[in-house]
CSV table of C-alpha atoms and ligand atoms in Angstrom, one decimal:
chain,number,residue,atom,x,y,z
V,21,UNK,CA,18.3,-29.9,-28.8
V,22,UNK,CA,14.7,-30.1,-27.5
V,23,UNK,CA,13.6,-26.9,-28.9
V,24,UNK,CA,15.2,-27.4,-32.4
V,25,UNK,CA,14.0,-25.4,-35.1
V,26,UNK,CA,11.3,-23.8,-32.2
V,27,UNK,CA,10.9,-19.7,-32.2
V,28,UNK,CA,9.6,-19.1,-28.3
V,29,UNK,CA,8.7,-15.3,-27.5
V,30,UNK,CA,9.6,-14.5,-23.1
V,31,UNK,CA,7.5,-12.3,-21.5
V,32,UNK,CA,9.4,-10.3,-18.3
V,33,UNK,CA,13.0,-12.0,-19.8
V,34,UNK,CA,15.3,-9.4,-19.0
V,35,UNK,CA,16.4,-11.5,-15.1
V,36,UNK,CA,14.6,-13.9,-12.9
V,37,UNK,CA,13.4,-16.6,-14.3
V,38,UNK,CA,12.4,-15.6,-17.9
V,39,UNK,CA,16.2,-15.0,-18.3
V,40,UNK,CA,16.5,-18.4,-17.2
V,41,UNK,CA,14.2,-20.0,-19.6
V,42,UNK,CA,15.6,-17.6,-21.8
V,43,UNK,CA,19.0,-19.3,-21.9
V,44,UNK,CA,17.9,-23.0,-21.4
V,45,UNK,CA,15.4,-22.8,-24.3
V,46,UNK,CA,18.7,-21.4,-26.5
V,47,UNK,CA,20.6,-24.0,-25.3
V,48,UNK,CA,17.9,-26.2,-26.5
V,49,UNK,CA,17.9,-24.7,-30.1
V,50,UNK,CA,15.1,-22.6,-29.8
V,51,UNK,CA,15.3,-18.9,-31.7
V,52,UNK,CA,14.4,-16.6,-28.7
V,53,UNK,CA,12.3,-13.3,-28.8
V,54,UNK,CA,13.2,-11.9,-25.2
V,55,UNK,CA,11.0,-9.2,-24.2
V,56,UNK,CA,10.5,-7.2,-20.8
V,57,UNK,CA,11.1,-3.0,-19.8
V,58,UNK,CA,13.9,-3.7,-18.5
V,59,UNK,CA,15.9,-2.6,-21.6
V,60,UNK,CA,19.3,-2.6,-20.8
V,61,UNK,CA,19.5,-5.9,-18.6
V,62,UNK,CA,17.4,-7.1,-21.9
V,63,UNK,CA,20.4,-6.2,-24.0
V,64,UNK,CA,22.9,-7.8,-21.7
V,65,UNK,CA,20.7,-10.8,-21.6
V,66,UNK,CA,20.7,-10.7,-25.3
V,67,UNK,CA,24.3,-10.3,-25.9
V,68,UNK,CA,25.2,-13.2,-23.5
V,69,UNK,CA,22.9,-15.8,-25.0
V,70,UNK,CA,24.3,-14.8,-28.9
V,71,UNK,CA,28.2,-14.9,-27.5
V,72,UNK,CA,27.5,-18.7,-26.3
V,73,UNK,CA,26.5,-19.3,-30.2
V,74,UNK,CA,22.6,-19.0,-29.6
V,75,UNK,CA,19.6,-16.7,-31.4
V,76,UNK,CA,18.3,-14.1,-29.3
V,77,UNK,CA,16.4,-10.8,-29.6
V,78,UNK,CA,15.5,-8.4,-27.1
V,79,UNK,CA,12.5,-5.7,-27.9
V,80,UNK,CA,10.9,-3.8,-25.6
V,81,UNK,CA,7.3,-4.9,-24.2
V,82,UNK,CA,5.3,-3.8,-21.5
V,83,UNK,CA,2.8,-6.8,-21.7
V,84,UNK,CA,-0.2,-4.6,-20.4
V,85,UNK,CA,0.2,-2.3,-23.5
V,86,UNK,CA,-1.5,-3.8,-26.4
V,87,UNK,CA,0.3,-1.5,-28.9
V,88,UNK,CA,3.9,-3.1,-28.0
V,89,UNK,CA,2.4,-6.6,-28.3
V,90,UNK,CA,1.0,-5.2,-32.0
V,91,UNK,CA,4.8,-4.5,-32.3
V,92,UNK,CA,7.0,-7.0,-31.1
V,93,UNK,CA,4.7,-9.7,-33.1
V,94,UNK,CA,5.1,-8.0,-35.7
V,95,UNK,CA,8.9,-7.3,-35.1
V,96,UNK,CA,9.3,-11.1,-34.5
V,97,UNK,CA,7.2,-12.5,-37.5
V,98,UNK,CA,9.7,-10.2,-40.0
V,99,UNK,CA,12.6,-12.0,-38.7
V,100,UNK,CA,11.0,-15.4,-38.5
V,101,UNK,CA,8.1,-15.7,-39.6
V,102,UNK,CA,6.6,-17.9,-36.7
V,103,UNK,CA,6.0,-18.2,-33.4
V,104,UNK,CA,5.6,-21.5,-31.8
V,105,UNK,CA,6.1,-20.8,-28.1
V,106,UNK,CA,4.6,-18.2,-26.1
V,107,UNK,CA,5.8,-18.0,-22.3
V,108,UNK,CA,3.5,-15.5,-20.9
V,109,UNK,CA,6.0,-14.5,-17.6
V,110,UNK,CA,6.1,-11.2,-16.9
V,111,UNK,CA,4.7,-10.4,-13.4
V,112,UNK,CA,4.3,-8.1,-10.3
V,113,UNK,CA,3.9,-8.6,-6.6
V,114,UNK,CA,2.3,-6.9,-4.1
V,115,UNK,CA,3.6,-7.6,-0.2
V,116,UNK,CA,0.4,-6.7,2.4
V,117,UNK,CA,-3.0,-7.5,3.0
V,118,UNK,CA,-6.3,-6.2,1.5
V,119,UNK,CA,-5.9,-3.2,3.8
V,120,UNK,CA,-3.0,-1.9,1.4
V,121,UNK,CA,-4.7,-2.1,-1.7
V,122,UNK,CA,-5.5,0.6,-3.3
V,123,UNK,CA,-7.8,0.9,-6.5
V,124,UNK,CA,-4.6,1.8,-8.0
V,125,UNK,CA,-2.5,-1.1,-6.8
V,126,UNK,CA,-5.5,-3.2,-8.2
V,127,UNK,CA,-5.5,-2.0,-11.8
V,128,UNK,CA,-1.7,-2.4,-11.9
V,129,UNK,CA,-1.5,-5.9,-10.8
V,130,UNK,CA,-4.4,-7.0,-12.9
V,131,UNK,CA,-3.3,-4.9,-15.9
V,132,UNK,CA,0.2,-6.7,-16.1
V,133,UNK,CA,-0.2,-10.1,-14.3
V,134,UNK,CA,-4.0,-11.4,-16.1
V,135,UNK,CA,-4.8,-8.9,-19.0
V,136,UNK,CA,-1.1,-8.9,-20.0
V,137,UNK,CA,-1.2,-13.3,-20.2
V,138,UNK,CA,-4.4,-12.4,-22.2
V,139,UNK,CA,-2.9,-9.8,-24.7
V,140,UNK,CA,0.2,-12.2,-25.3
V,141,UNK,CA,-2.5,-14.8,-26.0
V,142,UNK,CA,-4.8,-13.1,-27.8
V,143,UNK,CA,-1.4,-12.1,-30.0
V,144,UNK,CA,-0.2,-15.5,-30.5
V,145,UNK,CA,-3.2,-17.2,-31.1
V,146,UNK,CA,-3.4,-15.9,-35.1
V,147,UNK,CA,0.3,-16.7,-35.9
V,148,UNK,CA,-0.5,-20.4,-34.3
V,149,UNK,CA,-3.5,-21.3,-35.7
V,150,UNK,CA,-1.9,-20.7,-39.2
V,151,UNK,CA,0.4,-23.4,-38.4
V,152,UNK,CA,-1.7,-25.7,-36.6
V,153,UNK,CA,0.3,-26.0,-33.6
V,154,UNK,CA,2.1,-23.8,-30.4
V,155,UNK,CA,2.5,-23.9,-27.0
V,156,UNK,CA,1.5,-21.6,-24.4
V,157,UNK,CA,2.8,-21.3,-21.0
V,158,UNK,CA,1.5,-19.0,-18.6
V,159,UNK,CA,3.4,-18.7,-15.0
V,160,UNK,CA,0.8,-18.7,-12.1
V,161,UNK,CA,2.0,-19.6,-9.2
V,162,UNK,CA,1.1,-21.6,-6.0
V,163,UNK,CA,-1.0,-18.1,-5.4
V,164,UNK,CA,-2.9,-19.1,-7.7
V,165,UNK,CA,-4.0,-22.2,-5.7
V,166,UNK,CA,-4.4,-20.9,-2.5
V,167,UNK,CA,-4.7,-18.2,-0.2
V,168,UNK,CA,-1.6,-16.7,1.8
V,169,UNK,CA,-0.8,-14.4,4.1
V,170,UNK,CA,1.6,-11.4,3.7
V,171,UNK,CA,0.9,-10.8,0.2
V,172,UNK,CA,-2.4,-8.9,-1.3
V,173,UNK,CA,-5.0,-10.8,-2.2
V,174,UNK,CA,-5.4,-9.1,-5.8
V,175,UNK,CA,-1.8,-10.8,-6.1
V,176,UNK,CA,-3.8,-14.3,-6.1
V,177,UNK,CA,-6.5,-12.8,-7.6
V,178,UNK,CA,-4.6,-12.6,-10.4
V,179,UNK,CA,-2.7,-15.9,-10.5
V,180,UNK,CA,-6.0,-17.4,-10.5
V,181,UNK,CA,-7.3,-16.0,-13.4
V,182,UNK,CA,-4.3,-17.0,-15.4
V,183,UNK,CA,-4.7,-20.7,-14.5
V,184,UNK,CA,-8.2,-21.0,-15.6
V,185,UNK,CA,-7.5,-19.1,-18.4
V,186,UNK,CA,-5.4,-21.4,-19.0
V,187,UNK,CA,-7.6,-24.1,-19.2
V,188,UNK,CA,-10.1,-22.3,-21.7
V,189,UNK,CA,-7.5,-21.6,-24.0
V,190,UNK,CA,-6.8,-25.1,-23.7
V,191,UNK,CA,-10.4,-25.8,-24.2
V,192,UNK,CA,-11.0,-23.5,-26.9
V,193,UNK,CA,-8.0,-24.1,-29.4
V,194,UNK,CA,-6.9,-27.7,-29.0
V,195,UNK,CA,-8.8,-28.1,-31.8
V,196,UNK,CA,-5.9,-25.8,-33.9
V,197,UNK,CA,-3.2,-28.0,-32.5
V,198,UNK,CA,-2.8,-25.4,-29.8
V,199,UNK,CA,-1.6,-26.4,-25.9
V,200,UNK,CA,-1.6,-24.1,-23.1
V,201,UNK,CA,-1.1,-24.9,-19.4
V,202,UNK,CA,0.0,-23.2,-16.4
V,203,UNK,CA,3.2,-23.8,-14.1
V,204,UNK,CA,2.8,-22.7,-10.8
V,205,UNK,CA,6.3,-21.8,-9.0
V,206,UNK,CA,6.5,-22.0,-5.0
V,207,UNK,CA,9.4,-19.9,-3.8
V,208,UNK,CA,11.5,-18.6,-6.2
V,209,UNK,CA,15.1,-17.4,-5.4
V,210,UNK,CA,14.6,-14.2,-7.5
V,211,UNK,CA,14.8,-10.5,-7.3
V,212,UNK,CA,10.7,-10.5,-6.9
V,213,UNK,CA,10.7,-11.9,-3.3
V,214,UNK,CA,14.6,-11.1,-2.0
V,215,UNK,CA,13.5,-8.1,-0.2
V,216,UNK,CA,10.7,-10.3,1.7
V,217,UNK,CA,12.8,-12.9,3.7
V,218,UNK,CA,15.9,-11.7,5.8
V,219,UNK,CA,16.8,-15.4,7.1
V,220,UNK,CA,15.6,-17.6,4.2
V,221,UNK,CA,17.0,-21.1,4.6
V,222,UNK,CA,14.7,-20.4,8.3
V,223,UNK,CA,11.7,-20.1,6.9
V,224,UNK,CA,12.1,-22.4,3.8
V,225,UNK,CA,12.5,-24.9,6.6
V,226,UNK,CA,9.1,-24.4,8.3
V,227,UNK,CA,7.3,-23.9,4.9
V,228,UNK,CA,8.5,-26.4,2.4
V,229,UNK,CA,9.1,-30.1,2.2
V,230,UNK,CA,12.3,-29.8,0.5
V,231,UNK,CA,13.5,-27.5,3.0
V,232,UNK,CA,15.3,-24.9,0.7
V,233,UNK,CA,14.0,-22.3,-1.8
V,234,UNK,CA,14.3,-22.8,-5.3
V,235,UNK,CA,16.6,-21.7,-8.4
V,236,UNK,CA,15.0,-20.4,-11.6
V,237,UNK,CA,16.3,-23.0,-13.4
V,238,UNK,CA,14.3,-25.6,-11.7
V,239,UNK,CA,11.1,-23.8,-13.1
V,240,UNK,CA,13.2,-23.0,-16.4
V,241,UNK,CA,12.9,-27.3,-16.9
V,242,UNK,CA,9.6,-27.3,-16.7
V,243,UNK,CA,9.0,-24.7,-19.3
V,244,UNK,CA,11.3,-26.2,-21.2
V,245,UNK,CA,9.2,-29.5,-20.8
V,246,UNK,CA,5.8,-27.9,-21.9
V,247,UNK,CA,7.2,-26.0,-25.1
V,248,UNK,CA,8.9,-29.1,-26.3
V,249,UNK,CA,6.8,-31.5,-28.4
V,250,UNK,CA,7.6,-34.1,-25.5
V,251,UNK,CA,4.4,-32.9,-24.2
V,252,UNK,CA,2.3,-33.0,-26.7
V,253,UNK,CA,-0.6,-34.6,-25.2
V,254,UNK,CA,-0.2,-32.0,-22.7
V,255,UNK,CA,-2.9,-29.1,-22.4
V,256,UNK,CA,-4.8,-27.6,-19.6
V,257,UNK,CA,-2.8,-28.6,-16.9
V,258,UNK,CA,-1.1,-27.2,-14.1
V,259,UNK,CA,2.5,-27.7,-13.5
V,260,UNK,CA,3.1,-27.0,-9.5
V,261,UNK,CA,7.1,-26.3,-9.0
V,262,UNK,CA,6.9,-25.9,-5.6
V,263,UNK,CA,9.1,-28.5,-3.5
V,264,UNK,CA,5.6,-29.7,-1.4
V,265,UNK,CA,4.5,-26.7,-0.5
V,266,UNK,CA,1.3,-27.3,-1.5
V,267,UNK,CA,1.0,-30.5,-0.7
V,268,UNK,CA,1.0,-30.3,3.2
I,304,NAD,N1,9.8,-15.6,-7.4
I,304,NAD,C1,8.9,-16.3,-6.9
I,304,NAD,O1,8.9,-16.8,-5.8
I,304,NAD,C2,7.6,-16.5,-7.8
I,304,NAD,C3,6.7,-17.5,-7.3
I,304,NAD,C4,5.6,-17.8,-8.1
I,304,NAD,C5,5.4,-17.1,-9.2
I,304,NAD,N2,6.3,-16.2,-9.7
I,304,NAD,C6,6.0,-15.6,-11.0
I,304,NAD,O2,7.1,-15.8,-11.8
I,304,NAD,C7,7.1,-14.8,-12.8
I,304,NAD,C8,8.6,-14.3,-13.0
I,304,NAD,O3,9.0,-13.7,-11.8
I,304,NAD,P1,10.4,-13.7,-11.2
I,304,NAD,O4,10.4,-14.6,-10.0
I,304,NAD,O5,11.4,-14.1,-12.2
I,304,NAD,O6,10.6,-12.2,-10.7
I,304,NAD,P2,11.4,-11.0,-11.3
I,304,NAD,O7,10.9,-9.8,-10.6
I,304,NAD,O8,12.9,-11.2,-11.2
I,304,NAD,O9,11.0,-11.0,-12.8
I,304,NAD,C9,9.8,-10.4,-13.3
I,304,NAD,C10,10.1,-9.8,-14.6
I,304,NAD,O10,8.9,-9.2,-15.2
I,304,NAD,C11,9.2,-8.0,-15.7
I,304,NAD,N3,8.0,-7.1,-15.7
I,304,NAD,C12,7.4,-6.5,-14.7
I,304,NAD,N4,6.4,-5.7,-15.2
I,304,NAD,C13,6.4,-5.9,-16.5
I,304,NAD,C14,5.6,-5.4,-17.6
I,304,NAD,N5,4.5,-4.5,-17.3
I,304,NAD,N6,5.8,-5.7,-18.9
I,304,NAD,C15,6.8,-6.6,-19.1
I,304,NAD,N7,7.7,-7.1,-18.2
I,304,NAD,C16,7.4,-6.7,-16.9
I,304,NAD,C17,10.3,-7.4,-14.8
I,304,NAD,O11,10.9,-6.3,-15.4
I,304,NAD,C18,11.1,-8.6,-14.5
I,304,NAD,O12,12.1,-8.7,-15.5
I,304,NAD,C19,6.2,-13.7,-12.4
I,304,NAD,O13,4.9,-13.9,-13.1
I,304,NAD,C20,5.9,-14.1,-10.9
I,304,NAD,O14,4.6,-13.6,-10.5
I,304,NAD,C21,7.4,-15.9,-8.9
C-alpha cells in the first residue's frame, strides 16, 4: 500500500494510461478522483476499480476549461477534503508536419496539452500548500525532448513546455513541501498512436533498444513511484519511459 491514505486526482483517466494509473494507484490505497470527457468509459472505469474493493470517482473535466477544474476541486475537496496527488495526463496528438497546422490545430493542442497542466496546477497548488506537501506529475513525453518526424511540431511544442514547467513549479513551491516532475513516455501501446503504425513490432525494432512498444502499466510504475513519498527528495526531474529511445 504505497499510496495509503493518498487522495490523487487523473487527468484524461477514462483509458490509456491514466486508467492505468488509475487502477494501480487504487491498488496502492490511494482515494482516486478520475476525470477526462470521456464520460461513460469514466463510469465503467469507475465501477471497475470500486467492484475490486477500491475508492474511485469519476467527474467530468475538460482540462482546458477552467470552470470544470473550479468544479471538480471543489467536487473532490467535499468528499475528501485533500488533494495530495495531481497527475496532469490528459493529452492530444497531432500526426503531420508544420504544413498541416492550422492556427486552429495550434490553439487546440496548446489549450489541452500545456494550459490544461497549468490550470490543474494552478488548482492544486492552494489545496497543497495548506498541507505542506503534494506531488505533481505532468506526462510529457520523449517529444518533449526532441524533435520527430511525422508528428506536428506544435505536438512538441507543447510537451516542452510542460517539462520546464515542471521544473519552475519545482522551483517555485518546494519551499511548501511541494514536488513536481515530468515523466516522458516513448511509445505507448495506447488508443493515441494505434492508428499510426500498421506493423508495430517492425518498427519498434528499428526505433527502440528494447525492441518492443510499451504497456501503460510500465509508465503507470513510474507514476506510482513519483506520488509515493519514496520520492521524496524527488522534484524537477524528468522521468524518461522510453525503452532507449532516447538514448541512441
Ligand atoms: N501513447 C503514447 O505513445 C504516448 C507517448 C508519450 C506521451 N504520451 C502522453 O501520455 C498521455 C496519455 O495518453 P495515452 O497514451 O493514454 O492516450 P489516450 O488517447 O488513450 O488517452 C488520452 C486521454 O486524454 C483524454 N483527453 C483528451 N482531451 C481531453 C481534454 N480536453 N480534457 C480531458 N481529457 C482529455 C482522452 O479522452 C483520453 O482518455 C498524453 O498526455 C499523451 O500525450 C503518450
Amino acid at each position: 500500500m504505497r499510496l495509503e491514505g493518498k487522495v490523487a486526482l487523473i487527468t484524461g483517466a477514462s483509458r490509456g494510461q491514466g486508467a492505468e494509473e488509475a487502477k494501480l494507484f487504487s491498488k496502492e490505497g490511494a482515494a482516486v478522483i478520475a476525470t477526462d470527457v470521456l464520460d461513460e468509459d469514466g463510469k465503467k472505469l469507475e465501477a471497475e476499480i470500486n467492484r475490486d474493493g477500491g475508492n474511485c470517482l469519476f467527474i467530468h473535466l475538460d482540462v482546458s476549461d477552467p470552470q470544470q477544474w473550479e468544479n471538480v476541486i471543489s467536487e473532490t475537496l467535499k468528499v475528501h477534503k485533500r488533494i495530495d496527488v495531481l497527475v496532469n495526463n490528459a493529452g492530444i496528438a497531432v500526426w503531420g508536419t508544420n504544413d498541416d497546422t492550422t492556427e486552429e490545430i495550434w490553439d487546440n493542442v496548446m489549450d489541452i496539452n500545456a494550459k490544461g497542466v497549468f490550470l490543474g496546477t494552478k488548482y492544486v497548488l492552494p489545496e497543497m500548500k495548506k498541507h505542506g506537501s503534494g506531488s505533481i506529475i505532468n506526462i510529457s513525453s520523449v517529444s518533449g525532448l526532441r524533435g520527430q518526424a511525422g508528428i506536428q511540431p506544435v505536438y512538441n511544442a507543447s510537451k516542452g513546455a510542460v517539462r520546464l514547467f515542471t521544473k519552475s513549479t519545482a522551483v517555485q513551491y518546494g519551499q511548501y513541501g511541494i514536488r513536481a516532475n515530468s515523466i516522458h513516455p516513448g511509445a505507448i501501446d495506447t488508443q493515441m498512436i494505434a492508428h499510426t503504425h500498421n506493423d508495430r513490432e517492425d518498427v519498434f525494432k528499428d526505433l527502440v533498444p528494447l525492441q518492443r512498444i510499451a504497456q501503460p502499466i510500465e509508465v503507470a510504475y513510474g507514476a506510482l513511484y513519483l506520488a509515493s513519498d519514496e520520492s521524496s527528495y524527488v522534484t524537477g526531474s524528468e522521468l524518461v519511459i522510453d525503452g532507449g529511445l532516447t538514448a541512441k
